[in-house]
C-alpha cells in the first residue's frame, strides 16, 4: 500500500520533503498540497510535476478522502491547529518542529492522540536518525565511556533571517539540542540558565547572538550549549560528551582533503538541508515503513514534542530573568511508555 500524503506548507522544508518523497524515498506519494500562500502551493506542484490537488486550507486537505497522512511544514505557530485536525480525522501526521508553539498546545495534541487510542503523530526531530548521533547513542548505551558527566555542544548557522528574534535561538534552533540530548543520555532536564556573551557585530540590533545555555539534568549532567546564528563560516553542529571512562565526539562531516596554496584543508557545509540530508531521508522513510508494517509511526512522539516545548519555555524565561529556571515536566502517560522518547 502506498501512503498518500497531503502537505501543509510548501516553503523551504515543505518543498525539500516533497522532493525526497517524490525522488528518493519509497512507499509514499504526494496527492495534496496547501499553503496560506496559494501561489507557493501551485509552484511546488509545478516544480515537482506532482499529480496532486491544491486545497484552499489545512482543514479541507486533512479531510480529503484520498489523504492517508499529513506532512505539516507550515511555520511553527500554525502547527497545532493542523495536527489536531489530522488526529480528529484519524490521519497519520508527520509534524516539523515545533509540535506546537506552547507546552499547553503540545499537551492538547497529546490528549487528542491518547483519546484516539493509537499513535498517529511523529515529530521532525531528525537528529535521532543522523549517523553521528546514532553512533554516540550506541556508545553511551553500551557503557563505552561510563556515566556521562558533561556535554559541550554548539549549533552554528552562517547567518539568519532579519525576522529571527532572540527567543528563536531557543524555539527554532536550540530545540534540536533539547530533543537529541535527553534522548542520547536517557535523562530528564532539571534547570537552565541563559548567558549572553559579547554580541557579534553581525547581529541586528534586536537580536542577541551568540547565546549560551547551561542546562542541568536530574542525574546531575551539566550541558554547555552554544547557539550562534551569525557565525559566517558555515553550518556547524558540534557535540562532545565527557564520561567517567572517556570522551566521545560527533564526527566531522566527511569531506575531501584539499592541498592547495600551501594549505591542507576540508570543506565546511553552509546549509542545514545538506548537513542532515541523510537524517531527513531516514526519518521520513521510517515514518512510512513503520506505518505500513505496524499501523503506527515509531519515531519521536507527541510526548517528545511536549518535553521540547516545556524545556524551550524554561530556556526563553531564563533568557529574560538571567537566573536559573526550573524545568518541570508532567508525569509521562502510560500511552507513551513504549515510545521512542526517554524511558528513564
Ligand atoms: P518557510 O517559511 O520556508 O515555509 C513555511 C510555509 O508554510 C510557507 O510557504 C507558508 O506560506 C506556509 N504556511 C504557513 N502557515 C501556514 C498554514 N497555516 N497553512 C498552510 N501553509 C502555511 O519555513 P520552513 O523553513 O520551511 O520551515 C517550516 C517548518 O519546518 C518550521 O516549523 C521549521 O521549524 C521547520 N523546519 C525544520 C527543520 C529541521 O531541520 N527539522 C529545518 C527547517 C525548518
Ligand atoms: P518557510 O517559511 O520556508 O515555509 C513555511 C511555509 O508555510 C510558507 O510557505 C508559508 O506560506 C506556509 N504557511 C505558513 N502558515 C501556514 C498555514 N497556516 N497553512 C498553510 N501554510 C502555511 O519555513 P521553513 O524553513 O520551511 O520551516 C517550516 C517549518 O519547518 C518550521 O516549523 C521550521 O521550524 C521547520 N524546519 C525544520 C527544520 C529541521 O531541521 N527539522 C529545518 C527547517 C525548518
Ligand atoms: C531551522 O529551522 C532548523 O530546524 C535547522 O535544523 C536549524 O539548524 C536552523 O537553525 C533552523 O533555523
Coordinates of N, CA, C and O and ligand atoms in Angstrom, one line a residue, residues 8-15 17 34-37 40 57-58 72-76 78-79 81-82 96-98 124-126 171-172 176 235 272 276 280 283, ligand 2:
X8 N 1.0 20.4 4.2 CA 0.5 21.7 4.6 C 1.8 22.7 4.8 O 2.5 22.5 5.8
X9 N 2.0 23.5 3.9 CA 3.2 24.5 4.0 C 4.2 24.0 3.0 O 5.0 23.1 3.2
X10 N 4.3 24.8 1.9 CA 5.3 24.4 0.8 C 6.4 25.5 0.7 O 6.7 26.0 -0.3
X11 N 7.0 25.8 1.9 CA 8.1 26.7 2.0 C 9.4 25.9 1.8 O 9.4 24.9 1.1
X12 N 10.5 26.3 2.5 CA 11.8 25.7 2.3 C 11.8 24.2 2.6 O 12.1 23.3 1.7
X13 N 11.3 23.8 3.8 CA 11.4 22.4 4.2 C 10.3 21.6 3.6 O 10.4 20.4 3.3
X14 N 9.1 22.3 3.4 CA 8.0 21.6 2.7 C 8.4 21.1 1.3 O 8.2 19.9 1.0
X15 N 9.0 22.0 0.6 CA 9.5 21.6 -0.8 C 10.6 20.5 -0.7 O 10.7 19.6 -1.5
X17 N 11.0 18.2 1.6 CA 10.4 16.9 1.9 C 9.6 16.4 0.7 O 9.6 15.2 0.4
X34 N -1.3 22.3 0.3 CA -1.9 23.6 0.6 C -0.9 24.5 1.2 O 0.2 24.0 1.7
X35 N -1.1 25.8 1.0 CA -0.2 26.8 1.7 C -1.1 28.1 1.8 O -1.9 28.3 0.9
X36 N -0.9 28.8 2.9 CA -1.7 30.1 3.0 C -1.3 31.0 1.9 O -2.2 31.8 1.4
X37 N -0.1 30.8 1.3 CA 0.2 31.5 0.1 C 0.0 30.5 -1.0 O 0.8 29.6 -1.3
X40 N 2.5 29.7 -3.6 CA 3.6 28.8 -3.2 C 3.2 27.3 -3.4 O 4.0 26.5 -3.9
X57 N -7.2 25.3 2.2 CA -6.7 25.4 3.6 C -6.4 24.0 4.2 O -6.7 23.0 3.6
X58 N -5.8 24.0 5.4 CA -5.4 22.7 6.0 C -6.6 21.8 6.3 O -6.5 20.6 6.2
X72 N 3.1 18.3 8.1 CA 2.9 19.7 8.5 C 4.3 20.4 8.4 O 5.2 20.2 9.3
X73 N 4.4 21.3 7.5 CA 5.7 22.0 7.3 C 5.4 23.5 7.1 O 6.1 24.2 6.5
X74 N 4.3 24.0 7.7 CA 4.0 25.4 7.8 C 4.8 26.0 8.8 O 5.7 25.4 9.5
X75 N 4.7 27.3 9.1 CA 5.5 27.9 10.2 C 4.9 27.5 11.5 O 3.8 27.1 11.6
X76 N 5.8 27.5 12.5 CA 5.5 26.9 13.8 C 4.2 27.2 14.5 O 3.5 26.3 14.9
X78 N 1.4 27.7 13.3 CA 0.2 27.1 12.6 C 0.1 25.6 12.9 O -0.9 25.0 12.5
X79 N 1.2 25.0 13.5 CA 1.2 23.5 13.5 C 0.1 22.9 14.3 O -0.5 21.9 13.9
X81 N -3.0 23.6 15.1 CA -4.3 23.5 14.5 C -4.4 22.4 13.5 O -5.3 21.6 13.4
X82 N -3.3 22.3 12.6 CA -3.3 21.3 11.6 C -3.1 19.9 12.2 O -3.8 18.9 11.7
X96 N 6.7 18.9 11.5 CA 8.0 19.5 11.7 C 8.1 20.2 13.1 O 7.0 20.5 13.6
X97 N 9.3 20.4 13.6 CA 9.4 21.0 14.9 C 9.0 22.5 14.8 O 9.3 23.0 13.7
X98 N 8.4 23.2 15.7 CA 7.9 22.6 17.0 C 6.6 22.0 16.8 O 5.8 22.4 15.8
X124 N 9.4 16.0 13.7 CA 10.5 16.0 12.9 C 11.9 16.3 13.6 O 12.6 17.2 13.1
X125 N 12.1 15.6 14.6 CA 13.4 15.7 15.3 C 14.4 14.7 14.6 O 14.6 13.6 15.1
X126 N 15.0 15.2 13.5 CA 15.7 14.2 12.6 C 17.0 13.8 13.1 O 17.6 12.9 12.6
X171 N 13.5 28.4 20.3 CA 12.3 27.7 19.8 C 12.6 27.2 18.4 O 12.0 26.2 17.9
X172 N 13.5 27.8 17.6 CA 13.8 27.4 16.3 C 15.1 26.6 16.2 O 15.2 25.7 15.3
X176 N 16.6 21.6 18.7 CA 17.2 20.3 18.2 C 18.1 19.7 19.3 O 18.1 18.5 19.5
X235 N 27.7 26.1 8.5 CA 26.6 25.5 9.3 C 27.4 24.4 10.1 O 27.8 23.4 9.5
X272 N 21.7 23.8 6.4 CA 21.2 22.7 7.2 C 20.6 21.6 6.3 O 20.6 20.4 6.7
X276 N 22.0 17.6 7.2 CA 21.1 16.5 7.7 C 20.4 15.8 6.6 O 19.3 15.1 6.9
X280 N 17.1 13.4 7.3 CA 15.7 13.7 6.8 C 15.2 12.5 6.0 O 14.0 12.1 6.1
X283 N 14.3 9.6 8.5 CA 13.2 9.8 9.4 C 11.9 9.7 8.7 O 10.9 9.0 9.2
Ligands
LIG2 P1 9.2 28.6 5.3 O1 8.8 29.9 5.8 O2 10.2 28.5 4.2 O3 7.9 27.9 4.9 C1 6.7 27.9 5.6 C2 5.6 27.8 4.7 O4 4.4 27.6 5.4 C3 5.4 29.0 3.8 O5 5.3 28.7 2.5 C4 4.1 29.6 4.4 O6 3.4 30.3 3.4 C5 3.4 28.4 4.9 N1 2.4 28.5 5.9 C6 2.5 29.3 7.0 N2 1.4 29.2 7.7 C7 0.6 28.3 7.1 C8 -0.6 27.8 7.3 N3 -1.3 28.2 8.4 N4 -1.2 26.9 6.5 C9 -0.5 26.6 5.4 N5 0.7 27.0 5.1 C10 1.3 27.9 5.9 O7 9.7 27.8 6.6 P2 10.6 26.5 6.6 O8 12.0 26.9 6.8 O9 10.1 25.6 5.6 O10 10.1 26.0 8.0 C11 8.9 25.4 8.2 C12 8.9 24.5 9.4 O11 9.9 23.6 9.4 C13 9.1 25.3 10.7 O12 8.4 24.8 11.7 C14 10.6 25.0 11.0 O13 10.9 25.1 12.3 C15 10.7 23.6 10.4 N6 12.1 23.4 10.0 C16 12.7 22.3 10.5 C17 14.0 22.0 10.1 C18 14.7 20.8 10.6 O14 15.9 20.8 10.5 N7 13.9 19.8 11.1 C19 14.6 22.8 9.2 C20 13.9 23.9 8.7 C21 12.6 24.2 9.1

